[in-house]
Coordinates of C-alpha atoms and ligand atoms in Angstrom, one line a residue:
X1 CA 54.6 -59.3 -16.3
X2 CA 55.2 -56.0 -14.6
X3 CA 55.7 -56.1 -10.9
X4 CA 55.8 -53.7 -7.9
X5 CA 56.8 -54.2 -4.3
X6 CA 54.3 -55.1 -1.5
X7 CA 54.7 -51.6 0.0
X8 CA 54.1 -50.0 -3.4
X9 CA 51.0 -52.3 -3.9
X10 CA 49.7 -51.2 -0.5
X11 CA 50.0 -47.6 -1.4
X12 CA 48.2 -48.2 -4.8
X13 CA 45.5 -50.2 -3.2
X14 CA 44.7 -47.5 -0.7
X15 CA 44.7 -44.9 -3.5
X16 CA 42.4 -47.1 -5.6
X17 CA 39.9 -47.2 -2.7
X18 CA 39.8 -43.4 -2.7
X19 CA 41.9 -42.8 0.3
X20 CA 43.1 -39.2 0.8
X21 CA 44.4 -39.1 4.3
X22 CA 46.6 -41.5 6.4
X23 CA 47.1 -40.8 10.1
X24 CA 50.1 -42.5 11.7
X25 CA 53.5 -42.7 13.2
X26 CA 56.7 -44.1 11.9
X27 CA 58.7 -47.1 13.0
X28 CA 61.5 -49.3 11.8
X29 CA 59.2 -52.0 10.5
X30 CA 57.4 -49.4 8.5
X31 CA 60.4 -48.1 6.5
X32 CA 59.6 -49.8 3.2
X33 CA 55.9 -48.5 3.4
X34 CA 57.1 -45.0 4.2
X35 CA 59.6 -45.1 1.4
X36 CA 56.8 -46.2 -1.0
X37 CA 54.7 -43.3 0.2
X38 CA 57.6 -41.0 -0.3
X39 CA 58.5 -42.2 -3.8
X40 CA 55.1 -42.7 -5.4
X41 CA 52.8 -40.0 -6.8
X42 CA 49.5 -41.0 -5.1
X43 CA 47.7 -37.8 -3.9
X44 CA 47.4 -39.0 -0.3
X45 CA 48.4 -36.9 2.6
X46 CA 50.2 -38.5 5.5
X47 CA 49.4 -36.9 8.9
X48 CA 52.2 -37.5 11.3
X49 CA 50.9 -37.9 14.8
X50 CA 52.6 -38.0 18.2
X51 CA 50.9 -41.1 19.5
X52 CA 49.3 -44.0 17.6
X53 CA 46.2 -43.7 19.8
X54 CA 45.6 -40.3 18.4
X55 CA 46.2 -41.6 14.8
X56 CA 43.4 -44.1 15.3
X57 CA 41.1 -41.5 16.9
X58 CA 41.8 -39.1 14.0
X59 CA 41.0 -41.8 11.5
X60 CA 37.7 -42.4 13.4
X61 CA 36.7 -38.7 13.5
X62 CA 37.6 -38.4 9.8
X63 CA 35.4 -41.4 8.9
X64 CA 32.5 -40.1 10.9
X65 CA 32.2 -36.8 9.1
X66 CA 33.4 -37.9 5.6
X67 CA 31.5 -41.2 5.3
X68 CA 34.7 -42.7 4.0
X69 CA 37.0 -45.3 5.5
X70 CA 39.5 -43.7 7.9
X71 CA 43.1 -45.0 7.7
X72 CA 45.7 -45.2 10.5
X73 CA 49.0 -46.9 10.7
X74 CA 51.8 -47.7 13.2
X75 CA 54.7 -50.0 13.6
X76 CA 55.0 -53.4 15.3
X77 CA 55.1 -53.8 19.0
X78 CA 54.2 -50.6 20.8
X79 CA 52.7 -49.1 17.7
X80 CA 50.4 -52.0 17.3
X81 CA 49.3 -51.9 20.9
X82 CA 48.9 -48.1 21.0
X83 CA 46.8 -48.1 17.8
X84 CA 44.4 -50.5 19.4
X85 CA 42.1 -48.3 21.5
X86 CA 41.0 -46.3 18.6
X87 CA 40.4 -49.4 16.5
X88 CA 38.2 -51.0 19.2
X89 CA 36.2 -47.8 19.7
X90 CA 35.6 -47.5 15.9
X91 CA 34.6 -51.1 15.6
X92 CA 32.1 -51.0 18.4
X93 CA 30.8 -47.7 17.1
X94 CA 30.3 -49.2 13.6
X95 CA 32.8 -46.8 12.1
X96 CA 35.1 -48.1 9.3
X97 CA 38.7 -47.6 10.3
X98 CA 41.5 -49.6 8.8
X99 CA 44.5 -50.0 11.2
X100 CA 47.6 -50.9 9.3
X101 CA 50.5 -52.2 11.4
X102 CA 53.8 -53.1 9.9
X103 CA 55.5 -56.2 11.4
X104 CA 58.7 -58.0 11.7
X105 CA 59.7 -60.2 8.8
X106 CA 57.9 -63.5 8.6
X107 CA 61.3 -65.2 8.6
X108 CA 62.1 -63.7 12.0
X109 CA 59.0 -65.1 13.7
X110 CA 59.5 -67.1 16.9
X111 CA 63.2 -66.0 17.3
X112 CA 62.8 -63.3 19.9
X113 CA 62.8 -60.5 17.3
X114 CA 62.4 -57.1 18.9
X115 CA 58.7 -56.0 18.9
X116 CA 57.3 -59.5 17.9
X117 CA 53.7 -59.8 18.7
X118 CA 50.8 -61.9 17.3
X119 CA 49.1 -59.0 15.8
X120 CA 46.4 -61.0 14.0
X121 CA 45.3 -62.6 17.3
X122 CA 45.5 -59.3 19.1
X123 CA 43.1 -57.6 16.7
X124 CA 40.9 -60.5 15.7
X125 CA 38.3 -60.2 18.5
X126 CA 38.2 -56.4 18.1
X127 CA 37.6 -56.0 14.4
X128 CA 35.4 -57.2 11.6
X129 CA 38.6 -58.7 10.1
X130 CA 42.2 -59.0 11.1
X131 CA 44.8 -60.4 8.8
X132 CA 48.6 -60.4 8.8
X133 CA 49.5 -60.8 5.2
X134 CA 52.1 -63.5 4.9
X135 CA 52.9 -63.3 1.2
X136 CA 53.2 -60.3 -1.0
X137 CA 51.2 -61.8 -3.8
X138 CA 48.2 -62.1 -1.4
X139 CA 48.3 -58.4 -0.5
X140 CA 45.8 -57.0 -2.9
X141 CA 43.1 -59.5 -2.1
X142 CA 43.6 -59.0 1.6
X143 CA 43.2 -55.3 1.2
X144 CA 40.0 -55.8 -0.8
X145 CA 38.6 -58.1 1.8
X146 CA 39.4 -55.6 4.6
X147 CA 37.6 -52.8 2.8
X148 CA 34.6 -55.0 2.1
X149 CA 34.5 -56.2 5.7
X150 CA 34.5 -52.5 6.9
X151 CA 31.8 -51.1 4.7
X152 CA 29.4 -53.8 3.7
X153 CA 26.6 -54.6 6.1
X154 CA 27.1 -53.1 9.6
X155 CA 30.3 -51.1 9.2
X156 CA 33.3 -51.6 11.5
X157 CA 37.1 -51.6 11.8
X158 CA 39.6 -53.9 10.2
X159 CA 43.3 -54.6 10.7
X160 CA 46.0 -55.5 8.3
X161 CA 49.5 -56.5 9.3
X162 CA 52.4 -55.9 6.8
X163 CA 55.5 -57.9 7.6
X164 CA 58.8 -56.3 6.6
X165 CA 59.7 -58.9 4.0
X166 CA 56.1 -58.8 2.5
X167 CA 56.6 -55.0 2.0
X168 CA 59.7 -55.8 0.0
X169 CA 58.2 -58.8 -1.8
X170 CA 56.8 -58.8 -5.4
X171 CA 53.3 -58.2 -6.5
X172 CA 52.0 -58.5 -10.0
X173 CA 50.7 -55.2 -11.3
X174 CA 47.6 -56.9 -12.8
X175 CA 46.5 -58.0 -9.3
X176 CA 46.4 -54.5 -8.0
X177 CA 42.8 -53.4 -8.6
X178 CA 39.9 -52.3 -6.3
X179 CA 36.2 -51.5 -6.2
X180 CA 36.4 -47.8 -5.4
X181 CA 32.8 -48.0 -3.9
X182 CA 34.1 -49.9 -0.9
X183 CA 36.0 -46.8 0.3
X184 CA 32.8 -45.2 1.5
X185 CA 30.0 -46.5 3.7
X186 CA 27.6 -48.1 3.7
X187 CA 28.9 -49.7 0.5
X188 CA 25.9 -52.0 0.1
X189 CA 22.4 -51.9 1.5
X190 CA 20.0 -54.7 2.1
X191 CA 16.3 -54.3 2.7
X192 CA 14.2 -56.2 5.3
X193 CA 11.6 -58.7 4.1
X194 CA 8.5 -57.2 2.7
X195 CA 6.1 -59.2 4.9
X196 CA 7.8 -57.9 8.0
X197 CA 7.7 -54.3 6.7
X198 CA 3.9 -54.7 6.2
X199 CA 3.4 -55.9 9.7
X200 CA 5.5 -53.1 11.2
X201 CA 3.6 -50.6 9.1
X202 CA 0.3 -51.9 10.4
X203 CA 1.5 -51.6 14.0
X204 CA 2.9 -48.1 13.4
X205 CA -0.3 -46.8 11.8
X206 CA -2.5 -48.1 14.6
X207 CA -0.3 -46.9 17.5
X208 CA -1.6 -44.1 19.7
X209 CA 1.9 -42.8 20.5
X210 CA 4.7 -44.5 18.7
X211 CA 8.1 -43.0 19.7
X212 CA 11.4 -43.5 17.8
X213 CA 14.6 -44.1 19.6
X214 CA 17.4 -43.7 17.2
X215 CA 21.0 -44.8 17.7
X216 CA 24.1 -44.0 15.7
X217 CA 22.8 -46.2 12.9
X218 CA 20.5 -43.6 11.4
X219 CA 23.4 -41.1 10.6
X220 CA 25.7 -44.0 9.6
X221 CA 23.1 -45.2 7.1
X222 CA 22.5 -41.5 6.0
X223 CA 18.8 -42.1 6.7
X224 CA 18.0 -38.7 8.2
X225 CA 15.7 -37.6 5.5
X226 CA 13.8 -40.9 5.5
X227 CA 13.4 -40.7 9.3
X228 CA 12.1 -37.1 9.1
X229 CA 9.6 -38.2 6.5
X230 CA 8.3 -41.2 8.4
X231 CA 8.2 -39.3 11.7
X232 CA 6.2 -36.4 10.1
X233 CA 3.8 -38.9 8.4
X234 CA 3.1 -40.5 11.8
X235 CA 3.4 -37.3 13.9
X236 CA 5.6 -39.4 16.2
X237 CA 8.3 -38.1 18.6
X238 CA 11.9 -38.9 17.8
X239 CA 14.3 -39.5 20.7
X240 CA 17.9 -40.4 20.3
X241 CA 20.8 -42.1 22.1
X242 CA 23.9 -40.0 22.7
X243 CA 25.3 -41.4 19.4
X244 CA 22.1 -40.9 17.6
X245 CA 22.3 -37.1 17.8
X246 CA 21.8 -35.7 14.3
X247 CA 19.2 -38.2 13.3
X248 CA 16.8 -35.3 13.2
X249 CA 17.5 -31.6 13.4
X250 CA 16.9 -30.5 17.0
X251 CA 14.6 -27.7 16.2
X252 CA 12.3 -30.1 14.3
X253 CA 9.0 -30.0 16.1
X254 CA 9.1 -33.8 16.6
X255 CA 12.7 -34.0 17.9
X256 CA 12.6 -34.9 21.6
X257 CA 16.4 -35.0 22.1
X258 CA 18.5 -37.4 24.0
X259 CA 17.1 -40.0 26.3
X260 CA 18.9 -42.3 28.7
X261 CA 21.1 -42.0 31.8
X262 CA 23.8 -39.8 30.1
X263 CA 22.1 -36.6 28.7
X264 CA 18.5 -37.7 29.3
X265 CA 16.3 -35.6 31.5
X266 CA 13.0 -36.2 33.3
X267 CA 10.8 -34.5 30.7
X268 CA 12.2 -36.6 27.9
X269 CA 11.9 -39.8 29.9
X270 CA 8.3 -39.0 30.6
X271 CA 7.4 -38.8 26.9
X272 CA 9.2 -42.1 26.2
X273 CA 7.3 -43.7 29.2
X274 CA 4.0 -42.9 27.5
X275 CA 4.8 -44.6 24.3
X276 CA 2.6 -47.6 23.3
X277 CA 5.0 -48.5 20.6
X278 CA 8.8 -47.9 20.5
X279 CA 10.8 -48.1 17.3
X280 CA 14.5 -48.6 17.8
X281 CA 16.4 -47.6 14.7
X282 CA 20.1 -48.4 14.4
X283 CA 20.2 -48.5 18.2
X284 CA 21.4 -51.4 20.4
X285 CA 19.1 -50.5 23.3
X286 CA 22.1 -50.6 25.6
X287 CA 22.4 -49.8 29.3
X288 CA 22.8 -46.0 28.9
X289 CA 20.1 -45.3 26.3
X290 CA 17.5 -47.3 28.2
X291 CA 18.6 -46.5 31.8
X292 CA 19.5 -50.1 32.4
X293 CA 16.6 -51.5 30.3
X294 CA 13.9 -49.6 32.3
X295 CA 12.9 -46.9 29.8
X296 CA 11.1 -47.9 27.7
X297 CA 9.6 -50.3 30.2
X298 CA 9.9 -54.0 29.5
X299 CA 6.6 -55.1 27.9
X300 CA 6.3 -52.0 25.7
X301 CA 5.7 -53.3 22.1
X302 CA 8.9 -52.8 20.1
X303 CA 9.8 -52.6 16.4
X304 CA 13.5 -52.9 15.9
X305 CA 15.3 -51.8 12.7
X306 CA 19.0 -52.7 12.6
X307 CA 21.7 -53.8 10.1
X308 CA 23.1 -56.3 12.6
X309 CA 20.8 -59.3 13.0
X310 CA 22.1 -59.9 16.5
X311 CA 20.8 -56.6 17.9
X312 CA 16.9 -56.9 17.7
X313 CA 15.4 -59.0 20.5
X314 CA 18.6 -58.8 22.7
X315 CA 17.2 -56.5 25.3
X316 CA 13.5 -56.2 24.5
X317 CA 10.9 -58.6 23.4
X318 CA 10.4 -57.5 19.8
X319 CA 7.1 -57.6 17.8
X320 CA 8.9 -57.1 14.5
X321 CA 12.7 -57.2 13.8
X322 CA 13.5 -55.4 10.5
X323 CA 17.0 -56.6 9.7
X324 CA 18.6 -54.4 7.1
X325 CA 19.5 -50.9 6.1
X326 CA 17.7 -48.1 8.0
X327 CA 17.4 -45.9 4.9
X328 CA 15.6 -48.5 2.9
X329 CA 13.5 -49.8 5.9
X330 CA 12.2 -46.3 6.8
X331 CA 11.4 -45.5 3.2
X332 CA 9.5 -48.7 2.7
X333 CA 7.5 -48.1 5.9
X334 CA 6.6 -44.6 4.7
X335 CA 5.3 -46.0 1.5
X336 CA 2.8 -48.3 3.3
X337 CA 1.3 -46.1 6.1
X338 CA -2.0 -44.5 5.6
X339 CA -4.3 -42.7 8.2
X340 CA -2.0 -43.0 11.2
X341 CA -3.8 -43.0 14.6
X342 CA -1.1 -41.0 16.5
X343 CA -2.1 -37.6 17.6
X344 CA -0.6 -35.0 19.9
X345 CA 3.1 -36.1 19.4
X346 CA 4.2 -32.5 18.6
X347 CA 2.4 -31.2 21.7
X348 CA 4.1 -33.7 24.0
X349 CA 7.5 -32.8 22.5
X350 CA 7.0 -29.1 22.8
X351 CA 5.9 -29.3 26.4
X352 CA 8.8 -31.6 27.4
X353 CA 11.3 -29.3 25.7
X354 CA 9.9 -26.2 27.3
X355 CA 10.3 -27.8 30.7
X356 CA 13.7 -29.1 30.0
X357 CA 15.1 -25.9 28.5
X358 CA 13.4 -23.6 31.1
X359 CA 15.4 -25.3 33.8
X360 CA 18.5 -25.2 31.7
X361 CA 18.2 -21.5 30.8
X362 CA 17.8 -20.5 34.5
X363 CA 21.1 -22.2 35.3
X364 CA 22.8 -20.9 32.2
X365 CA 22.0 -17.3 33.2
X366 CA 23.5 -17.7 36.6
X367 CA 26.7 -15.7 37.4
X368 CA 28.3 -18.3 39.6
X369 CA 32.0 -18.8 39.6
X370 CA 33.4 -21.4 39.0
X371 CA 31.4 -21.2 35.8
X372 CA 28.4 -23.6 35.6
X373 CA 28.6 -26.2 32.8
X374 CA 25.1 -25.0 31.6
X375 CA 26.5 -21.5 31.0
X376 CA 29.3 -22.9 29.0
X377 CA 27.0 -25.0 26.8
X378 CA 24.7 -22.0 26.2
X379 CA 27.6 -19.6 25.4
X380 CA 29.2 -22.0 23.0
X381 CA 25.8 -22.5 21.2
X382 CA 25.5 -18.8 20.8
X383 CA 28.9 -18.3 19.3
X384 CA 29.3 -21.3 17.0
X385 CA 28.0 -21.6 13.5
X386 CA 25.0 -23.9 13.1
X387 CA 26.9 -26.4 11.1
X388 CA 29.8 -26.7 13.6
X389 CA 31.0 -30.1 14.6
X390 CA 31.3 -30.6 18.4
X391 CA 33.5 -33.5 19.6
X392 CA 33.0 -34.4 23.2
X393 CA 35.0 -36.5 25.7
X394 CA 33.4 -38.4 28.6
X395 CA 33.0 -36.6 31.9
X396 CA 31.2 -33.3 32.0
X397 CA 31.1 -32.7 28.2
X398 CA 29.1 -35.8 27.0
X399 CA 26.0 -35.5 29.2
X400 CA 25.9 -31.7 29.1
X401 CA 26.2 -31.3 25.3
X402 CA 23.9 -34.3 24.7
X403 CA 21.2 -32.8 26.9
X404 CA 21.4 -29.1 26.1
X405 CA 23.4 -28.3 23.0
X406 CA 20.9 -28.1 20.1
X407 CA 22.4 -29.3 16.9
X408 CA 20.2 -27.5 14.4
X409 CA 21.2 -29.5 11.4
X410 CA 20.6 -33.2 10.8
X411 CA 23.7 -35.3 10.1
X412 CA 27.0 -35.7 11.8
X413 CA 27.6 -32.7 14.0
X414 CA 28.1 -34.4 17.3
X415 CA 30.8 -36.9 17.9
X416 CA 31.6 -38.8 21.1
X417 CA 33.3 -42.2 21.7
X418 CA 30.4 -43.9 23.2
X419 CA 31.5 -47.5 22.8
X420 CA 34.4 -47.5 25.3
X421 CA 34.5 -43.9 26.4
X422 CA 38.2 -43.7 26.8
X423 CA 39.4 -40.3 28.0
X424 CA 41.5 -38.3 25.6
X425 CA 39.5 -38.9 22.4
X426 CA 38.1 -35.6 21.5
X427 CA 41.3 -33.6 20.6
X428 CA 42.5 -36.2 18.1
X429 CA 39.0 -37.0 16.8
X430 CA 38.5 -33.3 16.3
X431 CA 41.7 -33.1 14.1
X432 CA 40.4 -36.0 12.0
X433 CA 37.0 -34.4 11.7
X434 CA 38.6 -31.2 10.5
X435 CA 40.5 -33.1 7.8
X436 CA 37.3 -35.0 6.8
X437 CA 35.2 -31.7 6.5
X438 CA 37.6 -28.8 6.4
X439 CA 35.0 -26.2 5.4
X440 CA 33.2 -26.3 8.8
X441 CA 34.2 -25.3 12.3
X442 CA 35.3 -28.2 14.6
X443 CA 35.4 -27.9 18.4
X444 CA 36.7 -30.4 20.8
X445 CA 35.4 -30.2 24.4
X446 CA 37.3 -32.1 27.0
X447 CA 37.7 -32.5 30.7
X448 CA 41.1 -31.7 32.3
X449 CA 41.5 -35.5 32.8
X450 CA 41.2 -36.0 29.0
X451 CA 43.6 -33.1 28.3
X452 CA 46.2 -35.0 30.3
X453 CA 45.9 -38.0 28.0
X454 CA 46.3 -36.2 24.8
X455 CA 48.2 -32.9 25.3
X456 CA 51.2 -34.0 23.2
X457 CA 49.0 -33.8 20.1
X458 CA 49.0 -30.0 20.4
X459 CA 52.3 -30.1 18.5
X460 CA 50.6 -31.9 15.6
X461 CA 47.8 -29.4 15.6
X462 CA 50.2 -26.4 15.5
X463 CA 52.6 -28.0 12.9
X464 CA 49.7 -28.7 10.6
X465 CA 47.9 -25.4 11.4
X466 CA 44.7 -27.3 12.2
X467 CA 42.1 -24.6 13.0
X468 CA 40.7 -26.7 15.8
X469 CA 39.0 -24.9 18.7
X470 CA 39.5 -26.7 22.0
X471 CA 37.7 -26.2 25.3
X472 CA 39.0 -27.6 28.5
X473 CA 36.6 -28.0 31.4
X474 CA 38.9 -27.5 34.3
X475 CA 37.8 -28.8 37.6
X476 CA 41.1 -30.5 38.7
X477 CA 39.5 -33.9 39.3
X478 CA 38.2 -37.0 37.6
X479 CA 34.9 -35.4 38.1
X480 CA 32.6 -38.2 36.8
X481 CA 34.1 -40.7 39.2
X482 CA 34.0 -38.1 42.0
X483 CA 30.4 -37.6 41.3
X484 CA 29.8 -41.3 41.5
X485 CA 31.6 -41.5 44.9
X486 CA 29.3 -38.7 46.1
X487 CA 26.1 -40.3 44.9
X488 CA 26.7 -43.9 45.5
X489 CA 29.5 -44.1 48.1
X490 CA 28.7 -41.6 50.8
X491 CA 31.0 -38.9 49.4
X492 CA 34.1 -40.9 50.5
X493 CA 36.3 -39.2 47.9
X494 CA 39.3 -41.4 47.2
X495 CA 42.1 -40.7 44.7
X496 CA 40.0 -38.6 42.3
X497 CA 41.6 -35.2 42.7
X498 CA 44.6 -33.8 40.9
X499 CA 46.3 -30.4 40.9
X500 CA 45.1 -27.6 38.6
X501 CA 47.1 -27.3 35.4
X502 CA 47.2 -24.0 33.6
X503 CA 46.1 -25.5 30.3
X504 CA 46.2 -22.2 28.5
X505 CA 49.9 -21.8 29.3
X506 CA 50.6 -25.4 28.2
X507 CA 48.8 -24.7 25.0
X508 CA 50.7 -21.5 24.5
X509 CA 54.0 -23.3 24.9
X510 CA 53.1 -25.4 21.9
X511 CA 52.1 -22.3 19.9
X512 CA 48.3 -22.5 20.3
X513 CA 46.4 -19.3 20.8
X514 CA 45.0 -19.7 24.3
X515 CA 42.6 -18.2 26.7
X516 CA 41.7 -18.8 30.4
X517 CA 38.3 -17.8 31.7
X518 CA 37.3 -17.7 35.3
X519 CA 34.5 -15.0 35.3
X520 CA 31.2 -16.0 33.7
X521 CA 30.7 -12.5 32.3
X522 CA 33.8 -12.9 30.1
X523 CA 33.0 -16.3 28.8
X524 CA 31.0 -15.6 25.7
X525 CA 33.4 -12.9 24.4
X526 CA 36.4 -15.2 24.9
X527 CA 34.7 -18.2 23.2
X528 CA 33.7 -15.9 20.3
X529 CA 37.3 -14.7 20.0
X530 CA 38.6 -18.3 20.0
X531 CA 36.0 -19.4 17.5
X532 CA 36.9 -16.6 15.1
X533 CA 40.7 -17.1 15.5
X534 CA 41.8 -18.7 12.2
X535 CA 44.3 -21.1 13.7
X536 CA 44.3 -23.5 16.6
X537 CA 42.8 -22.0 19.8
X538 CA 42.2 -23.3 23.3
X539 CA 40.0 -22.0 26.0
X540 CA 40.6 -23.1 29.6
X541 CA 37.3 -22.7 31.5
X542 CA 37.4 -22.9 35.3
X543 CA 34.3 -24.9 35.8
X544 CA 32.0 -26.0 38.6
X545 CA 33.0 -29.5 39.7
X546 CA 30.8 -32.2 38.4
X547 CA 29.9 -33.6 41.7
X548 CA 28.3 -30.2 42.7
X549 CA 26.6 -29.7 39.3
X550 CA 23.0 -30.5 38.3
X551 CA 24.3 -32.9 35.7
X552 CA 21.8 -34.5 33.4
X553 CA 22.9 -37.9 34.6
X554 CA 20.6 -40.4 36.2
X555 CA 23.2 -43.1 36.9
X556 CA 27.0 -42.7 37.3
X557 CA 27.7 -46.3 36.7
X558 CA 26.5 -47.2 33.3
Ligands
TPP1 C1 41.0 -44.3 29.6 C2 40.0 -44.2 30.7 N1 40.3 -44.4 32.0 C3 39.3 -44.3 32.9 C4 38.1 -43.9 32.6 C5 37.0 -43.8 33.6 N2 36.5 -42.4 33.7 C6 35.3 -42.1 33.2 S1 34.9 -40.4 33.4 C7 36.4 -40.2 34.2 C8 36.7 -38.8 34.8 C9 36.8 -37.8 33.7 O1 37.6 -36.7 34.2 P1 37.8 -35.4 33.4 O2 38.3 -35.7 32.0 O3 38.6 -34.5 34.2 O4 36.3 -34.9 33.2 P2 35.3 -34.5 34.4 O5 34.5 -35.7 34.7 O6 36.1 -33.9 35.5 O7 34.5 -33.4 33.7 C10 37.1 -41.4 34.3 C11 38.4 -41.5 35.0 C12 37.8 -43.6 31.2 N3 36.6 -43.3 30.8 N4 38.8 -43.8 30.3

């Protein structure tokens, strides 16, 4: 029977699941795996990163735009612990990312081998599935299990550990096979029970003002068209969480925009408050989206559609829980609704948006220096193509872009790490998003705090000529926390300020085309030049400190 090594089998298994990119960083325990990647003809590109955290964020950004499993890898010990933040973020955000960590030989376990770590235990609570493969002949089935765990049902992350001796062990060629469909998500869809759909359809048809609140699950399920059809049939406003942006194009007459404490505004909250039925779709109704479970008010009748049976009923008493795929559920509902009672949904949306955007436009037109965040959002919107992908870090970027940047196409055009919100996500996730959808412009918007976490990756960006546009919002502080100290702790500022870095010069030293803008009148032209530059470009924008801004944030502690 013909055989191959465990490392070769790993490469073939990834290839058979349709993998095209692997993001990662080398290590001694990874040598057999790297050698197999070097020797075999597999058609996959390895993207060498400068930090495993970035590799995982790249795999995450890649998965979000390509709808395919993102792959990242690192060695044992520090590699395994550094890969972790991105795996956790992806898992909690329902994004399939496979983290491969190589490991010391199974025969060295318990003998104080350098970098030894119980990887399976480390990753188990943070993934859909974590498995350190102890025998080479078990490798193919472990990889198949991991892909199924990541893409069937609610998507999420998985971890596979590859001990050194397992990489060098023997695998029968005949065992190396895969179902290629598991490389994309969702790989299987289940529909909710018909009886429950009928009940939900009745409630929807008779509601005076049903309002949808969509989370990330709509785009994950690729249910944008079905949502638009049902909303139009009902005439019902559609709000989203931060992650739910892209559920409906923002110039759609029923698209209300983002609600919640991060990116929500009073006019949007007021529409939601009038709802006599709220439909959560692929949304966990968490603290941020619901402003600590106050909007919608407790007692508002709720229909909840979610792929995860644990979500409905957790935060709101639920009339009908539709457990299953959002695309199927929304389509089934549309098929049953006749003569809906809702009227005036479009009017309410239009008035709310007029109020919200007239306040925004007034601020965006101001010539203040440091530059107001509103002006930056408006200028970027003016210069970027409508199908651009914007990746936002926490701090100033997330609420401002969520509230005011209008994504005119449905689908994945906004990305942020909303599960854990670790600083330093957007630069690497932007690189991954570029590889996942190279034909469109990708822009990463970060605070200067985030820049400090991730600056080393500028080398990767230059080496690989990634045409990523980066915008640094420079206010020389951890602004979000400073704003929290101002609002909730008597402006007793403590340990939140740092010195101003010249981010443009740092970027130039790496070989990035860089610009610095202080004057508002120069902003748009500089952003346009950076957007048109064919290679990597960074714009350092000296920006109004967040604690002085009129941020669309109702609570600084989520
Ligand atoms: C890894 C990590 N540590 C701490 C935090 C807590 N935190 C949330 S926002 C923020 C400040 C962000 O500062 P910056 O990136 O400069 O953006 P700004 O708020 O100034 O716009 C901090 C420290 C975090 N989100 N992630």
